[in-house]
Structures are given as structure tokens and as C-alpha cells.
Short mmCIF file of C-alpha atoms in Angstrom, two decimals:
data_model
loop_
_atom_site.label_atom_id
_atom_site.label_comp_id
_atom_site.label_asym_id
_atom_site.label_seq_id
_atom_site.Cartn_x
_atom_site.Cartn_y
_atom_site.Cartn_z
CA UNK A 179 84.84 101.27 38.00
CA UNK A 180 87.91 102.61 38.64
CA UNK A 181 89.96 100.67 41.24
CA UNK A 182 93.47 102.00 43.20
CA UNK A 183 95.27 99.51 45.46
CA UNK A 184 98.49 99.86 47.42
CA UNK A 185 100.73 97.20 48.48
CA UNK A 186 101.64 97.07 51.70
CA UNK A 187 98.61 97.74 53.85
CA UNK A 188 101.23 97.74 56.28
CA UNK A 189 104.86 98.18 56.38
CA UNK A 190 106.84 97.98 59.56
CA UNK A 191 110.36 99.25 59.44
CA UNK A 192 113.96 100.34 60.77
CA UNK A 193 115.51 103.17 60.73
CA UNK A 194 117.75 103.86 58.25
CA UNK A 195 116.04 100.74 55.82
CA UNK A 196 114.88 101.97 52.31
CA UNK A 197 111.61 100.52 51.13
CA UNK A 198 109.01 101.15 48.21
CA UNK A 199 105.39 101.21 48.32
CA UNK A 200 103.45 100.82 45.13
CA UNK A 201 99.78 102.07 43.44
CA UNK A 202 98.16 100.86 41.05
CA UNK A 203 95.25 101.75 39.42
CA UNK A 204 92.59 100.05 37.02
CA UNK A 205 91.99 102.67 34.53
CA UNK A 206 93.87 105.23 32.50
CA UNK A 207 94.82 108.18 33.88
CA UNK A 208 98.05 110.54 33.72
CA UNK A 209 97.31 112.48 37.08
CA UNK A 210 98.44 110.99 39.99
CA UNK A 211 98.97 112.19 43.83
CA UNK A 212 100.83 111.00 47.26
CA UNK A 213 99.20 112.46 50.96
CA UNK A 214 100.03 111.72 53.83
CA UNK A 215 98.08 111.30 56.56
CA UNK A 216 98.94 111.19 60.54
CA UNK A 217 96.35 109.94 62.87
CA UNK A 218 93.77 112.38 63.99
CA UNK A 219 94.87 114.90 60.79
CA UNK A 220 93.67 115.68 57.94
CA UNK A 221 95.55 115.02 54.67
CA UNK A 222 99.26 116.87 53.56
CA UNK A 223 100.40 116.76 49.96
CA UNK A 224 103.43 115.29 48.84
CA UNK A 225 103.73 115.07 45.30
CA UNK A 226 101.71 115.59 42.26
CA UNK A 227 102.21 113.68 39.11
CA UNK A 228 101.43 115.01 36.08
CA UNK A 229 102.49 112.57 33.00
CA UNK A 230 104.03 109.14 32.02
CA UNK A 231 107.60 109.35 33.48
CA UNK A 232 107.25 111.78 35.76
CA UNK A 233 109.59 111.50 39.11
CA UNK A 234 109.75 113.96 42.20
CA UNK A 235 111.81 114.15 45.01
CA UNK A 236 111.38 115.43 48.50
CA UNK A 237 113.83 115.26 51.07
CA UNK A 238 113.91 111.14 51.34
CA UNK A 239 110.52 110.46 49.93
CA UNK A 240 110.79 109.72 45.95
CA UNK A 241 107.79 109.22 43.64
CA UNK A 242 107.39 108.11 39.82
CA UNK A 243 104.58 107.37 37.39
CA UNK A 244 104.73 105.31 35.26
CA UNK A 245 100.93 105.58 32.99
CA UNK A 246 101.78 102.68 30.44
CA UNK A 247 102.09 100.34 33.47
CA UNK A 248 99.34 102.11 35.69
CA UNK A 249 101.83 102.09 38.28
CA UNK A 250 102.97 104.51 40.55
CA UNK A 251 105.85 103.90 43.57
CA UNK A 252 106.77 105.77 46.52
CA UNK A 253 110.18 104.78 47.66
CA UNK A 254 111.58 105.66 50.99
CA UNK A 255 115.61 106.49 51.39
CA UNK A 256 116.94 105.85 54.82
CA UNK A 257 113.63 105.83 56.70
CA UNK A 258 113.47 108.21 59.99
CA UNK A 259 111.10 107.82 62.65
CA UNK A 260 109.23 110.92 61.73
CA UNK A 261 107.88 109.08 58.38
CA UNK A 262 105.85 107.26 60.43
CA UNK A 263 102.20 107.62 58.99
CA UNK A 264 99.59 106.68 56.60
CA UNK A 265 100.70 106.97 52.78
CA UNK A 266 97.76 107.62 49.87
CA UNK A 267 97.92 107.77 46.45
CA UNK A 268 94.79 108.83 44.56
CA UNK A 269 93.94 109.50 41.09
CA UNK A 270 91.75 111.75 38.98
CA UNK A 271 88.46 109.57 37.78
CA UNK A 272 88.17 109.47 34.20
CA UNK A 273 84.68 111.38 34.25
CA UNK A 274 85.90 114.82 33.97
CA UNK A 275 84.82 115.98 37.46
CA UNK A 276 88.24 115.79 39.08
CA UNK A 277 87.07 113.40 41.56
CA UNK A 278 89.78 111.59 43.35
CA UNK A 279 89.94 107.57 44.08
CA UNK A 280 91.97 106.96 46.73
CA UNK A 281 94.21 104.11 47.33
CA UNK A 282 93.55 101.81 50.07
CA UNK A 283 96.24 103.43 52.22
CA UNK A 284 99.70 102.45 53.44
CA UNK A 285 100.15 102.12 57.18
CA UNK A 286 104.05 102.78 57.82
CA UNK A 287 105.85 102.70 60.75
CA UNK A 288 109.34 103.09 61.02
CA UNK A 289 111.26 101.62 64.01
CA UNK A 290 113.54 103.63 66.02
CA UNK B 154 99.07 127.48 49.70
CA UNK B 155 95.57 127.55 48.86
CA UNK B 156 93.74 127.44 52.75
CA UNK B 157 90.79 125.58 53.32
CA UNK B 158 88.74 126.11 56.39
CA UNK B 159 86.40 123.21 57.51
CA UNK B 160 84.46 123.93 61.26
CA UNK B 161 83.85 122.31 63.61
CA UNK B 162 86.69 120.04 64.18
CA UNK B 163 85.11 117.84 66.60
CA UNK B 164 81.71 117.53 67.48
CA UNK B 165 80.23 114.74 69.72
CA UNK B 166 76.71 114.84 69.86
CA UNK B 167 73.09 112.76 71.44
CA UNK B 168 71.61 109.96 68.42
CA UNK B 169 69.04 111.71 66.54
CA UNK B 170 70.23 114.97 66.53
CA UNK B 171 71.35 116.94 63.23
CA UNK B 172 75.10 118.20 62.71
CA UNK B 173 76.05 120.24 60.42
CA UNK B 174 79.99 120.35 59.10
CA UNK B 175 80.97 123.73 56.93
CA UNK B 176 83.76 123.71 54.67
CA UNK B 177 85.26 127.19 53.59
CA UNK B 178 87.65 128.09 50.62
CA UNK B 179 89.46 131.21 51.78
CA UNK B 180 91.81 132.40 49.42
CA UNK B 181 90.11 131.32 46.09
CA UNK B 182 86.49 130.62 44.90
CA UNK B 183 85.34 126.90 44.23
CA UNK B 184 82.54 125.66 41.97
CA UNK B 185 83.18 122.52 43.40
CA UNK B 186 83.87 121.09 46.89
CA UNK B 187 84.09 117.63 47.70
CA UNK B 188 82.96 115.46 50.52
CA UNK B 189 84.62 112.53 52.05
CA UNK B 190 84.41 110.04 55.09
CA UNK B 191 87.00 108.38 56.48
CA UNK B 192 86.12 105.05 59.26
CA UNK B 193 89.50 104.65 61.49
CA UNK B 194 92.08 102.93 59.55
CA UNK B 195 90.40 102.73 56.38
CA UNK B 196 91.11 105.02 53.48
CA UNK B 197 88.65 107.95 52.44
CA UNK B 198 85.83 107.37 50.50
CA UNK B 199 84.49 110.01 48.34
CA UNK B 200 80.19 110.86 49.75
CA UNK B 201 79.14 113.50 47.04
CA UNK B 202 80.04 116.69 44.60
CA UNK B 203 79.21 119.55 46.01
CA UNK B 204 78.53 122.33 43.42
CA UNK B 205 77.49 125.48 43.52
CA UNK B 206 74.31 126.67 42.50
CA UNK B 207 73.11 123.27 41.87
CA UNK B 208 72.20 120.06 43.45
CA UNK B 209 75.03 117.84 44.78
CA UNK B 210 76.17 114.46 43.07
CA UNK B 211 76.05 111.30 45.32
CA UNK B 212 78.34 108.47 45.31
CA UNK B 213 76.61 105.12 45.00
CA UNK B 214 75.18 104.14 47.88
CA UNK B 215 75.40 107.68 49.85
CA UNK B 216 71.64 108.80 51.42
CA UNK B 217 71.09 111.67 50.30
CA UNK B 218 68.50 112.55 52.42
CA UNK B 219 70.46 111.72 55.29
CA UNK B 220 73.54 113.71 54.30
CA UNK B 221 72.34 116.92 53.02
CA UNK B 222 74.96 119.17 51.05
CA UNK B 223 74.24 123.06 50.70
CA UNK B 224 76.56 124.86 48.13
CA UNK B 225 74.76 128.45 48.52
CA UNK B 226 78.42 130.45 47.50
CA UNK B 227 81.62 130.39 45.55
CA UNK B 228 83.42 129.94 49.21
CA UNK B 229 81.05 127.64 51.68
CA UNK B 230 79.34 124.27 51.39
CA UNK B 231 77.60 122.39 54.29
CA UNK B 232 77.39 119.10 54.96
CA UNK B 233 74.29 118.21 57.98
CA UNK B 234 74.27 115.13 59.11
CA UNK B 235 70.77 114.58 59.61
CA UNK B 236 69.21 112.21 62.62
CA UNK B 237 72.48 111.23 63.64
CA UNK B 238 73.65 107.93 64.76
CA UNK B 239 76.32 106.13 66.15
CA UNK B 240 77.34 104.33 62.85
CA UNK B 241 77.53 108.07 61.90
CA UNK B 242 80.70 108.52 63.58
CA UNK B 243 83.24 109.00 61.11
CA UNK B 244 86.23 111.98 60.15
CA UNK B 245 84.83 113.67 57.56
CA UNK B 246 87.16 115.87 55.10
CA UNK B 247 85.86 118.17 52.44
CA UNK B 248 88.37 119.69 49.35
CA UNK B 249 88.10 122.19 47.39
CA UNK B 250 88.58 122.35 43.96
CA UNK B 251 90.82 125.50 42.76
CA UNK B 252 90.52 127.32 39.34
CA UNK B 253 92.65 125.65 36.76
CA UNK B 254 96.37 126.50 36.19
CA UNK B 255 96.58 127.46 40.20
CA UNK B 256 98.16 126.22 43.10
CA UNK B 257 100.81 123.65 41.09
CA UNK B 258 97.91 121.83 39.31
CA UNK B 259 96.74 120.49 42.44
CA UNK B 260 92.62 120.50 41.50
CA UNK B 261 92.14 119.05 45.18
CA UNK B 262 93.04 121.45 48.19
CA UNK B 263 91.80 119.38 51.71
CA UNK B 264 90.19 121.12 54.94
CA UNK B 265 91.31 119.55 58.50
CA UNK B 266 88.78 117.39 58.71
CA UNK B 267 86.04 116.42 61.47
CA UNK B 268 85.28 114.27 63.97
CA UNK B 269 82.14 112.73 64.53
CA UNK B 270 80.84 111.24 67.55
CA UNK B 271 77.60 110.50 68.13
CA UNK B 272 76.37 108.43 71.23
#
């Protein structure tokens, strides 16, 4: 069964503080994706990863893959207020059916 | 971007009635829709495979009596939450899944969700 867990649950944080949050994932796969999520909404796309190495960048959000390793990170440059929300990474199940696992989510909340 | 459509957004409604949740792809047509639920601060756990023509696919542990799932066209599934009650209450998202090669190899595209609440 595959299994994705994020570390932090919960990240608490100043402005202007970088920080990383990382995925991993029990099984192979080479497709990987961030959302966000703010409370009440639905979920907003971020990045999609698409092979071992692969790194995107979006304003001061930064993600990588890294296959080999199952690990994917999220690192956050100069955190602003308006980052505050809910971080998921999910991946494509290995059954063909493009079903998504999702991470166990990343509560962040940056401090003003 | 590829626009999904998901109606109504919030719906409270009496225990032991039956809701049903539609989920519309606008701009593209999807074989294959997916529905989630979502309990408040917990992450979103995949229900079923909607596709179309066909009969859905359950997760483990998903009634599928209880949750029925109606794929009729390339554009709309259902979801109708049958005899509904309070443990019921949930945010439920649907995706759709776009052809292959469109929309930046994004397979997932994610409806605004809806809110549950039955007393």
C-alpha cells in the first residue's frame, strides 16, 4: 500500500524565516505534486513534478524530487504572512489509474 | 486552466435525507472523475473512481451503497449521499482527469469542493 507522509504536521513561523517541508512516499513513482489548500477552499496547484531531479520555482515557494530517495521538499524563502495554509503533496498510485495519495498535510502558519 | 464545476457548495441538510453533489468538467471531456472527502484538518482521502459508462471503483472501506456515484457523460458525475447522517458531514472534492498531453501534465484538475452538514 502505498504510503505519503509529510513532516511537519505543523510548522509555525516568522516572517521573513526560510523553512523546508518534506514528502515522502513508500513506493516508486516519478510523478509528484504540491496544493495548497486554505481553510474552507478547495485545492490550488503549485507545482508538478515530472522526473528524478526535477526542481521548480514559484515566486518564494521551491520544490524538488528526488525519485531514488522517494523524497520530495518544499522549501520556503523568506516566508510572508500570505503563505499561511495547508501544504499537500500527492503522488500518482502505481496502478495505472492516476489515482492520487495524498500526503498527510502540512499546517503552516507564518507569523507576522 | 482546465475549469471544473462541482454544485452545490454547501448544503446542510435533516439526518436521513439523500444529497446529491455534481461535479462538472467544462472545458474538456473526462473518462474519469474522482471523489474525495476531506474531515477538518485531516488530509483528503480518495472515496471511489468514477468512470464513465461503467460502474465506479471503491476505495477500501467506502459503502457503496451509501455513496452512490453516477457517471452518465463525458462532462458530469454525481455523487448522492444516501440516508444522510451527521458523521456524513465532511468537504467533499471531486477531480477530473484531463486527456493526456493537456493542461501541463496535470492528470488531476480539482472542483471547489462541498460542504456537508447534516443535523
Amino acid at each position: 500500500e502505498l504510503k505519503v507522509e509529510q513532516n511537519p504536521l505543523f510548522l509555525s513561523m516568522q516572517e521573513g524565516k526560510n523553512y523546508t517541508i518534506y514528502c515522502n512516499y513508500s513506493t516508486t513513482s516519478d510523478r509528484l505534486y504540491w496544493y495548497r489548500q486554505d481553510p474552507g477552499k478547495s485545492l490550488e496547484s503549485l507545482f508538478v513534478l515530472l522526473s528524478n531531479g526535477a526542481v521548480k520555482q514559484e515566486g518564494r515557494l521551491m520544490a524538488s524530487l528526488d525519485t531514488k530517495a522517494r523524497l520530495s521538499t518544499l522549501h520556503i524563502t523568506a516566508a510572508v504572512h500570505d503563505l499561511s495554509a495547508t501544504y499537500f503533496c500527492a503522488v500518482d498510485s502505481t496502478s495505472g489509474t492516476y489515482k492520487y495519495i495524498f500526503g498527510t498535510g502540512t499546517r503552516l502558519k507564518v507569523l507576522a | 486552466g482546465a475549469v471544473v464545476s462541482q454544485h452545490p457548495s454547501w448544503v446542510i441538510c435533516k439526518s436521513g435525507t439523500s444529497v446529491k453533489i455534481e461535479c462538472r468538467s467544462l472545458d474538456f471531456q473526462a473518462t474519469t472523475m474522482f471523489w474525495y472527502r476531506q474531515f477538518p484538518k485531516q488530509s483528503l482521502m480518495l472515496m471511489a473512481t468514477s468512470n464513465e459508462g461503467s460502474k465506479a471503483t471503491y476505495e477500501q472501506g467506502v459503502e457503496k451503497d451509501k455513496f452512490l456515484i453516477n457517471h452518465a457523460s463525458l462532462t458530469l458525475s454525481t455523487l448522492t449521499v444516501t440516508s444522510a447522517h451527521p458523521e456524513d458531514s465532511s468537504f467533499y472534492i471531486c477531480s477530473a482527469r484531463s486527456p493526456r498531453g493537456s493542461y501541463s501534465n496535470q492528470p488531476q484538475h480539482f472542483g471547489d469542493g462541498t460542504r456537508l452538514s447534516i443535523l
